mmCIF file of C-alpha atoms in Angstrom:
data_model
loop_
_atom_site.group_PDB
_atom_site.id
_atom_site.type_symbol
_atom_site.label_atom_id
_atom_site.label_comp_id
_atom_site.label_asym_id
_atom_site.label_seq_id
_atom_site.Cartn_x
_atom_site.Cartn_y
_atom_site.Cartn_z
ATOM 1 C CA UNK S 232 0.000 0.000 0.000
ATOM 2 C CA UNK S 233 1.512 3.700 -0.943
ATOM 3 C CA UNK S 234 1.638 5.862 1.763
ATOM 4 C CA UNK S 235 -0.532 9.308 1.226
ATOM 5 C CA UNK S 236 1.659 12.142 0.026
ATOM 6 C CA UNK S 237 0.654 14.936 1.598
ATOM 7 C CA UNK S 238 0.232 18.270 -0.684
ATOM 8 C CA UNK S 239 2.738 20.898 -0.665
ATOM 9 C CA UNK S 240 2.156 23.732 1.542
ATOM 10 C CA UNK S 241 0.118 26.681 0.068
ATOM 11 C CA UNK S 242 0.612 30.393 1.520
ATOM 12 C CA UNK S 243 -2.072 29.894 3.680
ATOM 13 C CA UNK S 244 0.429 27.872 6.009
ATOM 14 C CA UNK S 245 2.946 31.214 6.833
ATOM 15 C CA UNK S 246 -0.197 33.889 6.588
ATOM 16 C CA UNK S 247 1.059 36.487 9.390
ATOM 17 C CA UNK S 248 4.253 34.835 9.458
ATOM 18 C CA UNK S 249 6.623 38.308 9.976
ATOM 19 C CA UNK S 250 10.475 38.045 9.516
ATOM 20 C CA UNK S 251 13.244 40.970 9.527
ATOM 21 C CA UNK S 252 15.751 41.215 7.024
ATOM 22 C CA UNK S 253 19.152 42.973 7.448
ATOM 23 C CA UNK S 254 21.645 43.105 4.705
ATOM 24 C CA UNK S 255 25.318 45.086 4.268
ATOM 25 C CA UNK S 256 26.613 47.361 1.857
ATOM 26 C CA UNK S 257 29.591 45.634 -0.121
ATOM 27 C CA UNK S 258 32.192 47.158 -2.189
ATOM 28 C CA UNK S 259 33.275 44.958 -5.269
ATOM 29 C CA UNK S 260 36.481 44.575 -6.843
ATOM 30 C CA UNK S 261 38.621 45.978 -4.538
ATOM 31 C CA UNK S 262 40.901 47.178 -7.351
ATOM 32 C CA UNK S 263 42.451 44.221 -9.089
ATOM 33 C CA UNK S 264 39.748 41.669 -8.050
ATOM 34 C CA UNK S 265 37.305 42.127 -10.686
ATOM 35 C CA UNK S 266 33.899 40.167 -10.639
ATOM 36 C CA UNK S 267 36.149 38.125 -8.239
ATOM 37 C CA UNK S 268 36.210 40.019 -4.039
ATOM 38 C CA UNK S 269 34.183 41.663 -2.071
ATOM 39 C CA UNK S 270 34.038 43.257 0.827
ATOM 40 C CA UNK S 271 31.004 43.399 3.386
ATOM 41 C CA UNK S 272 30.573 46.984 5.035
ATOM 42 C CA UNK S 273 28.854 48.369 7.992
ATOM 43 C CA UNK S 274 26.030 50.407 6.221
ATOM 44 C CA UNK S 275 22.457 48.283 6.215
ATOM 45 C CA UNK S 276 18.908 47.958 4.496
ATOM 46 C CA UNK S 277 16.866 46.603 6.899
ATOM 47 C CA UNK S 278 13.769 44.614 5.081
ATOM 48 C CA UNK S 279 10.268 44.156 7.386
ATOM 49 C CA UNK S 280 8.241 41.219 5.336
ATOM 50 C CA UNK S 281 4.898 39.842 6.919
ATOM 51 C CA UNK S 282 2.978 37.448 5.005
ATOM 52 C CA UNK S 283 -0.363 38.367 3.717
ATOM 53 C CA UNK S 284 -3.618 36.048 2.231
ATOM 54 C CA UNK S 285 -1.946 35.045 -1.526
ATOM 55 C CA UNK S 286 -2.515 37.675 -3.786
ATOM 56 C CA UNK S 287 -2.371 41.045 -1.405
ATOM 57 C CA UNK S 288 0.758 43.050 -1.942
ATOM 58 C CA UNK S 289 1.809 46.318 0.264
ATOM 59 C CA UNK S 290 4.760 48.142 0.150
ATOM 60 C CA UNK S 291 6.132 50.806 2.066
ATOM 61 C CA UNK S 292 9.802 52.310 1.205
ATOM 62 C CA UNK S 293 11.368 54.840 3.010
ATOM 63 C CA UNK S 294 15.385 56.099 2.813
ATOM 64 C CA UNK S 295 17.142 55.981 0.222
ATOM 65 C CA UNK S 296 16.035 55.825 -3.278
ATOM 66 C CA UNK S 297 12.473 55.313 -2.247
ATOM 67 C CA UNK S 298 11.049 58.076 -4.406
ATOM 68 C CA UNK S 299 11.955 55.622 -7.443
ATOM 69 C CA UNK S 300 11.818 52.628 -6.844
ATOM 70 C CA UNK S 301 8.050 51.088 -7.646
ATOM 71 C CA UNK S 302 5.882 49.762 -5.327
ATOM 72 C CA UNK S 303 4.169 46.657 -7.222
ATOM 73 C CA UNK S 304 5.315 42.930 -8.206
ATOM 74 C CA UNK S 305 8.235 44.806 -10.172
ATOM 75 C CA UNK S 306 9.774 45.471 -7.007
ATOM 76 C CA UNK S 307 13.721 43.924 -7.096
ATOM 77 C CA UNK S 308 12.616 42.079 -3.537
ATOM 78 C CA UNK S 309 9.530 41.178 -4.340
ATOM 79 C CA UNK S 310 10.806 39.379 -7.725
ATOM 80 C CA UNK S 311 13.846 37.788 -5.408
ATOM 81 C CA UNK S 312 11.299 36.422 -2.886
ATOM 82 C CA UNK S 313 9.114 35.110 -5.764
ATOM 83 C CA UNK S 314 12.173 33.677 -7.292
ATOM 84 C CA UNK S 315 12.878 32.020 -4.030
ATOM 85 C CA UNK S 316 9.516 30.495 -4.258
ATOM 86 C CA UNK S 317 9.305 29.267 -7.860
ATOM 87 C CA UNK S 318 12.753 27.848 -6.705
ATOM 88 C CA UNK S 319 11.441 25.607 -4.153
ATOM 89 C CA UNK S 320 8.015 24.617 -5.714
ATOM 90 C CA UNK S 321 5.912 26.418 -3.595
ATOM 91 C CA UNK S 322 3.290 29.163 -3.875
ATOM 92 C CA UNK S 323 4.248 32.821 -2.942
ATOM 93 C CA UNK S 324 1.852 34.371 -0.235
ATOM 94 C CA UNK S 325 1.073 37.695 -0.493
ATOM 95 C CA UNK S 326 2.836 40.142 1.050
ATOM 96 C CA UNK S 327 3.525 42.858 3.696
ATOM 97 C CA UNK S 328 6.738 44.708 2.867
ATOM 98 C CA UNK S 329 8.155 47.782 4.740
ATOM 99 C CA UNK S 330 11.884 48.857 3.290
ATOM 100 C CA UNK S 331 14.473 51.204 5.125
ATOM 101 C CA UNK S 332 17.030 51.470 2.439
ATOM 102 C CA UNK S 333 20.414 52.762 3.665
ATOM 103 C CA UNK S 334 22.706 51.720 1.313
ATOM 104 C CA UNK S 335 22.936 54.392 -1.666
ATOM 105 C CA UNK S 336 21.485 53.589 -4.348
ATOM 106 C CA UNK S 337 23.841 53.667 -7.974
ATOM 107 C CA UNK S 338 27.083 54.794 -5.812
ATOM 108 C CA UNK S 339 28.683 51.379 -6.286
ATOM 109 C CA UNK S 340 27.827 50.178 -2.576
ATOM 110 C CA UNK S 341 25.943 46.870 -3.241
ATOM 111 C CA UNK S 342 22.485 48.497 -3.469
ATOM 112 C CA UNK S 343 20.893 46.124 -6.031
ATOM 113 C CA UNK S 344 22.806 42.866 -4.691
ATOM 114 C CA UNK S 345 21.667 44.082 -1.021
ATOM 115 C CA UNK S 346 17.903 43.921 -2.653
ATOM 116 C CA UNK S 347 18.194 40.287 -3.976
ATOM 117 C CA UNK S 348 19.690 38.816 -1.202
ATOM 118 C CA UNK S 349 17.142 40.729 1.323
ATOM 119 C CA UNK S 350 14.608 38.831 -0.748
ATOM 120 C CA UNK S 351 16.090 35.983 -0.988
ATOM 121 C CA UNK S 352 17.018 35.506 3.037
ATOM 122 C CA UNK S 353 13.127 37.141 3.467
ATOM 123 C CA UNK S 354 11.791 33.813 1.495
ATOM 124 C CA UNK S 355 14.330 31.267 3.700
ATOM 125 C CA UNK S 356 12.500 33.181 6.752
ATOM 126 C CA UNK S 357 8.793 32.742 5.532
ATOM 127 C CA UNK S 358 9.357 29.341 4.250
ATOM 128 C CA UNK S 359 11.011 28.036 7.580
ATOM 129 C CA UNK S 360 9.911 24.735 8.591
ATOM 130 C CA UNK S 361 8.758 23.902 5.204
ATOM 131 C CA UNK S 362 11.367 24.105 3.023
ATOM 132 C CA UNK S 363 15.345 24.971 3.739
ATOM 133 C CA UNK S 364 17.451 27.361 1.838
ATOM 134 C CA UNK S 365 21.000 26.767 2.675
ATOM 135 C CA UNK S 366 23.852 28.775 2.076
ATOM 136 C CA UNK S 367 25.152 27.482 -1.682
ATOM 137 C CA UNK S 368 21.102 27.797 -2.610
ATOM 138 C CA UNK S 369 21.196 31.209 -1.693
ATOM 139 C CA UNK S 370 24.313 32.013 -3.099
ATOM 140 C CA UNK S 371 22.942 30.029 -6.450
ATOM 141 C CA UNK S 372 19.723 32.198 -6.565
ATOM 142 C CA UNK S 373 21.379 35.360 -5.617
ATOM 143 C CA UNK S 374 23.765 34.895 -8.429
ATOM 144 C CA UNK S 375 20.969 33.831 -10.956
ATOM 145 C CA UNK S 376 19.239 37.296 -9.851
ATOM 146 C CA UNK S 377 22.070 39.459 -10.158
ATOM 147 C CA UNK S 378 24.392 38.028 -12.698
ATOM 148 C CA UNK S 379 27.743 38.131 -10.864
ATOM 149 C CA UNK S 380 28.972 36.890 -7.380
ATOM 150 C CA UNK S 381 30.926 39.395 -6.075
ATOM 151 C CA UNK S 382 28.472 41.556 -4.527
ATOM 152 C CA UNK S 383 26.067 39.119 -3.416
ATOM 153 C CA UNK S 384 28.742 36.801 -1.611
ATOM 154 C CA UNK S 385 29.777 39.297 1.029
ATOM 155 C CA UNK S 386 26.100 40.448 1.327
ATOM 156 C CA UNK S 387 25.242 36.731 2.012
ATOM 157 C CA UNK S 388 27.763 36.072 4.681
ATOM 158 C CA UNK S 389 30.239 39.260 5.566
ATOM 159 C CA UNK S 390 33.637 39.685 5.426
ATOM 160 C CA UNK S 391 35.937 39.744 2.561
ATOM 161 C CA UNK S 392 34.792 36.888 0.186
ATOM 162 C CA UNK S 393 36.484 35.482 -3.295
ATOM 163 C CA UNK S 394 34.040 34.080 -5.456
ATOM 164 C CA UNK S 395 34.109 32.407 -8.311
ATOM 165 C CA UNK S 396 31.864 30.023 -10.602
ATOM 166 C CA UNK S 397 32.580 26.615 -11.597
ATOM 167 C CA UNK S 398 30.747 23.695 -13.175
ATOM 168 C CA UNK S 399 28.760 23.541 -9.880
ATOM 169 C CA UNK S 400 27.850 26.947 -10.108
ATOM 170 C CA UNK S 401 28.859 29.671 -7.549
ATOM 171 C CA UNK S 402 31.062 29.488 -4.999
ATOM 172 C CA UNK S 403 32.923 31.369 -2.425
ATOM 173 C CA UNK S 404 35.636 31.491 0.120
ATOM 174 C CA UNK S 405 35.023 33.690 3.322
ATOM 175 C CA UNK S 406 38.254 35.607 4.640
ATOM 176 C CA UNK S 407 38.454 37.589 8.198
ATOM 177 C CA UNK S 408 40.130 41.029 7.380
ATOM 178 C CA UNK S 409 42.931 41.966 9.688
ATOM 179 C CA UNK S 410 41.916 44.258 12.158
ATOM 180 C CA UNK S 411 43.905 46.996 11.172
ATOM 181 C CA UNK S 412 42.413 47.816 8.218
ATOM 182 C CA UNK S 413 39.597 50.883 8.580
ATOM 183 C CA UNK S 414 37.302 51.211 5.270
ATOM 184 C CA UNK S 415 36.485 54.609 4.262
ATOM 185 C CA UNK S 416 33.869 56.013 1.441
ATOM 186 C CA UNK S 417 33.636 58.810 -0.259
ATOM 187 C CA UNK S 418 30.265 59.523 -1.498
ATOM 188 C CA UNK S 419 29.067 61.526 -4.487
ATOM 189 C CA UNK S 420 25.707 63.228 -5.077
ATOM 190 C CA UNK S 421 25.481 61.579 -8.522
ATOM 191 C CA UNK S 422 25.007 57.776 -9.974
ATOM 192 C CA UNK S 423 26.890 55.407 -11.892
ATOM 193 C CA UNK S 424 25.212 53.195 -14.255
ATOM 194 C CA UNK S 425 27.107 49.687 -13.956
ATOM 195 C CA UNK S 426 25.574 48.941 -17.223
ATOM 196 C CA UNK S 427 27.191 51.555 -18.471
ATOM 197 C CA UNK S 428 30.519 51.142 -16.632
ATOM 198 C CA UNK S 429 30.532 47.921 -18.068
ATOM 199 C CA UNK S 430 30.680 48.576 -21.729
ATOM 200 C CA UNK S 431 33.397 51.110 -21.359
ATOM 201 C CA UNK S 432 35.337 47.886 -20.823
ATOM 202 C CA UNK S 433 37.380 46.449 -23.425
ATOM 203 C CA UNK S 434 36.785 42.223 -24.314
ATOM 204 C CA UNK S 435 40.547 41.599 -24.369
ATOM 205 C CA UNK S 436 43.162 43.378 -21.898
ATOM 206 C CA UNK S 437 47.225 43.107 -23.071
ATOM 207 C CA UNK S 438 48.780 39.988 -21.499
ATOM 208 C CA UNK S 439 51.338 42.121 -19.201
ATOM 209 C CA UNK S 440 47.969 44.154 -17.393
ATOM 210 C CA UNK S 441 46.435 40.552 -17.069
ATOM 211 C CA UNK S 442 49.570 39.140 -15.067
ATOM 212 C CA UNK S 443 49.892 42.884 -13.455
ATOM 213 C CA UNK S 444 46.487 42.479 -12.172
ATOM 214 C CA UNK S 445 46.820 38.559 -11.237
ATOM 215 C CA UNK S 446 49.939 40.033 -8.915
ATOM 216 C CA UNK S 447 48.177 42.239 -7.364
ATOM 217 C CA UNK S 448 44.900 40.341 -6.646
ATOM 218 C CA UNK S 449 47.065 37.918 -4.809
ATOM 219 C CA UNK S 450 49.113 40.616 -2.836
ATOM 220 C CA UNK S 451 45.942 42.051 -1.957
ATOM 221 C CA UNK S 452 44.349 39.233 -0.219
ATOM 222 C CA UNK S 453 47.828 39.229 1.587
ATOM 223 C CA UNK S 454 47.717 42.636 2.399
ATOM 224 C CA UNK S 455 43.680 42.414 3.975
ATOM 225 C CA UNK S 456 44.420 39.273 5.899
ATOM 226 C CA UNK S 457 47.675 39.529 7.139
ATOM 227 C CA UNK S 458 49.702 42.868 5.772
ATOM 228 C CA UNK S 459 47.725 46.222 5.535
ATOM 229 C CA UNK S 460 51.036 48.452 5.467
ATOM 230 C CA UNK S 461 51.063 46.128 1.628
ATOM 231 C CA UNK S 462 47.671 47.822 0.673
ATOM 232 C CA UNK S 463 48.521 50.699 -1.559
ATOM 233 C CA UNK S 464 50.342 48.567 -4.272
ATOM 234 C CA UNK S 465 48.035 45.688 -3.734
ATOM 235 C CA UNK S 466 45.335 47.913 -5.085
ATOM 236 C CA UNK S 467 46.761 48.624 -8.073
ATOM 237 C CA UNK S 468 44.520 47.799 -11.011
ATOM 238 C CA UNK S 469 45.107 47.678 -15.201
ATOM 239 C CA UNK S 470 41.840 46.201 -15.474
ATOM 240 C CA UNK S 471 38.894 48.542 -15.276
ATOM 241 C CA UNK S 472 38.885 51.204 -13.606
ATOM 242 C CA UNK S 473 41.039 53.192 -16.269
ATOM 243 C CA UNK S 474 38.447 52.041 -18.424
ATOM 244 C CA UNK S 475 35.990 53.886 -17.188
ATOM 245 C CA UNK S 476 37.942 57.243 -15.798
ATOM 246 C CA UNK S 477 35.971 58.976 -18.523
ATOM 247 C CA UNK S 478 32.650 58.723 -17.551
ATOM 248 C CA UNK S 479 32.978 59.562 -14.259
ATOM 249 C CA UNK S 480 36.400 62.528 -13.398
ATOM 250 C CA UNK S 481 35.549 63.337 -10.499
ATOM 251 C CA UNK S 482 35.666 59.722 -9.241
ATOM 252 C CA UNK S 483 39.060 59.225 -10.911
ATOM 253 C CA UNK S 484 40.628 62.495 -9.750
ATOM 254 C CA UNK S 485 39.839 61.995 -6.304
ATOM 255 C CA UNK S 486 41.313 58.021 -6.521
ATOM 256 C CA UNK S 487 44.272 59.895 -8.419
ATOM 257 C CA UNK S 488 44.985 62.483 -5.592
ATOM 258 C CA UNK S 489 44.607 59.840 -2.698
ATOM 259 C CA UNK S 490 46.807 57.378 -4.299
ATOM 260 C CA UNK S 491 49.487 60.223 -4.932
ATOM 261 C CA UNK S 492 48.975 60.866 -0.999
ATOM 262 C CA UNK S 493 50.055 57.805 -0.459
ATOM 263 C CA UNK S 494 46.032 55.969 0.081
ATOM 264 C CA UNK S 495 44.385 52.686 -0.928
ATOM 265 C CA UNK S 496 42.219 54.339 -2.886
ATOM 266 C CA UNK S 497 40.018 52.442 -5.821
ATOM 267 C CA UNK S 498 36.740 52.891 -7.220
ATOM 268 C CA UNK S 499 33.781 50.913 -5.175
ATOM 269 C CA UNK S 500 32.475 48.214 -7.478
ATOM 270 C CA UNK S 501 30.987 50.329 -10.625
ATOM 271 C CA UNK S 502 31.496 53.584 -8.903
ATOM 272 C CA UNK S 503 31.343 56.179 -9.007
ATOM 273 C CA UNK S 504 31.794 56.135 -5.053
ATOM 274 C CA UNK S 505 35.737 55.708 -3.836
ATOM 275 C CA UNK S 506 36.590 52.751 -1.357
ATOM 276 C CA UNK S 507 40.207 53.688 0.974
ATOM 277 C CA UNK S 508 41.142 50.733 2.699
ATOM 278 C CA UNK S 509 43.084 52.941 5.099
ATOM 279 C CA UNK S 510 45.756 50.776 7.561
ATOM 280 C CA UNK S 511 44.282 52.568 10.656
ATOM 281 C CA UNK S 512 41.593 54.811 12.168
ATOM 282 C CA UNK S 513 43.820 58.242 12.254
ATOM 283 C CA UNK S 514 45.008 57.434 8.066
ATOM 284 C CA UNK S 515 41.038 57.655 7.230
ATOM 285 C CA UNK S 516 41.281 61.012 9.038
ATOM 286 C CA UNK S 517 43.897 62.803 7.421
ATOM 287 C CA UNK S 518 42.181 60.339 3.641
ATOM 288 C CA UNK S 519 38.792 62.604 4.681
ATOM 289 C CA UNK S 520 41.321 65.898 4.969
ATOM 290 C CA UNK S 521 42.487 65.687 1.786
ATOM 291 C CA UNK S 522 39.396 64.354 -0.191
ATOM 292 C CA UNK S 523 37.837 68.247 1.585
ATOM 293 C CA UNK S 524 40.812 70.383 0.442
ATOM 294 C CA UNK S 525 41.218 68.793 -3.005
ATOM 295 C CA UNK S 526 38.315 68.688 -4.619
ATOM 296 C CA UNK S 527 35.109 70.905 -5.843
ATOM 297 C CA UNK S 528 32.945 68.088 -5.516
ATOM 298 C CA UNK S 529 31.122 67.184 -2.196
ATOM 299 C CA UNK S 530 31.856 63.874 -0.834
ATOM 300 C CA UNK S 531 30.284 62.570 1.887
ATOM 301 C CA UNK S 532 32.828 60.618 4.350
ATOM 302 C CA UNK S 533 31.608 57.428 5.573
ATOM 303 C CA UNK S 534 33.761 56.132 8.245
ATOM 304 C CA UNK S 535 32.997 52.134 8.171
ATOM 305 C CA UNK S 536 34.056 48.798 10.034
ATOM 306 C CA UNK S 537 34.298 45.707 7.398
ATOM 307 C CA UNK S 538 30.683 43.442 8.367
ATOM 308 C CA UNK S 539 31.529 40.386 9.284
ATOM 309 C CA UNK S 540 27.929 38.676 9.841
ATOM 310 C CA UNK S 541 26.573 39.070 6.477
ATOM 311 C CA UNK S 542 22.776 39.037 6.040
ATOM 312 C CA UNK S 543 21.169 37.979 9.065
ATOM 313 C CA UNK S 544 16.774 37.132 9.327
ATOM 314 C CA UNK S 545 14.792 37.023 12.558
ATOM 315 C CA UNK S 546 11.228 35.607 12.463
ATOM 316 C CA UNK S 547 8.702 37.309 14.960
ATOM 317 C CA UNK S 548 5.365 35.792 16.311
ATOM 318 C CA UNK S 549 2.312 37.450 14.624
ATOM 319 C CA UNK S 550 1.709 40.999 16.293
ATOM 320 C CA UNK S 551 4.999 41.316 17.884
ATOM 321 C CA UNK S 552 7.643 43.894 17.367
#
């Protein structure tokens, strides 16, 4: 006799099921490491998801970019927690969904990889004792979603993280950064398409840059782990960010001056902010000094700590706060 197989679990099974998202900034690249490191930084989105009868949908955005980012099924979270879904075989309940977007939004800081994986780790919450998503499923998704690695790995689980993608699919190493290095960003007022970044980039690089920046990926996982008086030349880069100077001189003047100060300056993932890995709290000062005196363009200084959690989800009883 066959056993009975019960039915998959509709949405009616998690309705006022409430879980809170928190997700890091990253910075990509790094310099050399193209599509390759990351870095996990101590700026956050923080996602509020409650589960509604199937079909509802509210959303409330507040912080940054919330005047333009649309409030309907189009919504980047919305489509990463539906993906998370379809993943799994299961039916997507409606929703509740209240953002507080930190990270700035086309500055190079994560902000579209910090959506996905806010959706993704939002869906692992609601589906909890139905269906597990573990950590190479999320990574898988988040990398389906976004198209690269490198932003979503350090978003996923903190720290500086080397991904890459083999016949398995995504994967990724987690490093702890030594404690002596203090991130800094510079801020602009103004965005950076990374679609456009991205064409400005040439399909084949001379085969001296490619060992250059092979060198100095290497170094530079040296220099985060173990060495940050090695940072400035492990941040060296023939790669990209040369490349794409011309769309965005402000970005490259300000790298340009801090690297001539003697800084581990490079351009935060697309840009156009600038990432200084600075080898001590009191360097960041005197990087913030000179980024004031020589420039016309306003930067805002974030002072940072590398994130070493990741994303992190807490469920909540119905009602509770």
């Amino acid at each position: 006799m066959n056993a009975a197989v019960a039915p998959a679990p509709g949405p009616r099974a998690v309705v006022g099921r409430r879980v809170v998202v928190r997700v890091p900034a990253t910075s990509a690249n790094l310099g050399p490491g193209f599509d390759t490191l990351g870095l996990a930084l101590s700026v956050y989105d923080e996602l509020d998801v409650t589960a509604l009868p199937e079909g509802e949908l509210e959303i409330e955005v507040e912080g940054a970019g919330s005047a333009d980012v649309p409030r309907d099924a189009s919504h980047l979270v919305v489509r990463a927690i539906a993906y998370a879904y379809e993943s799994v075989g299961r039916r997507m309940p409606g929703l509740r969904l209240h953002a507080k977007n930190v990270i700035p939004h086309g500055r190079g800081l994560g902000s579209s990889g910090a959506a996905v994986v806010s959706g993704l780790l939002a869906a692992k919450g609601l589906l909890e004792g139905d269906v597990e998503l573990g950590p190479d499923a999320l990574l898988r998704l988040a990398t389906e979603l976004e198209g690269h690695p490198d932003n979503v790995a350090p978003a996923l689980f903190g720290g500086l993280t080397i991904a890459w993608v083999d016949e398995d699919g995504p994967q990724h190493k987690k490093l702890l950064v030594h404690r002596g290095v203090s991130p800094l960003v510079f801020v602009p007022g103004f965005t950076m398409s990374t679609k456009l970044a991205r064409s400005l980039q040439p399909l084949h690089v001379p085969r001296e840059d490619a060992v250059f920046n092979v060198s100095r990926s290497a170094l530079l996982i040296a220099a985060l782990t173990q060495s940050p008086e090695l940072l400035q030349a492990a941040t060296e880069d023939k790669l990209h960010q040369n490349y794409r100077a011309s769309a965005m001189p402000e970005t490259d003047g300000l790298v340009r001056a801090l690297r001539a100060a003697g800084f581990a300056a490079v351009v935060s993932g697309a840009g156009p902010s600038v990432l200084v890995l600075a080898d001590g709290p009191g360097r960041r000062l005197e990087a913030a000094a000179l980024a004031a005196s020589s420039t016309d363009t306003p930067w805002e200084a974030l002072m940072l700590a590398v994130d070493f959690k990741g994303g992190t989800v807490r469920e909540y009883a119905e009602g509770s706060t």
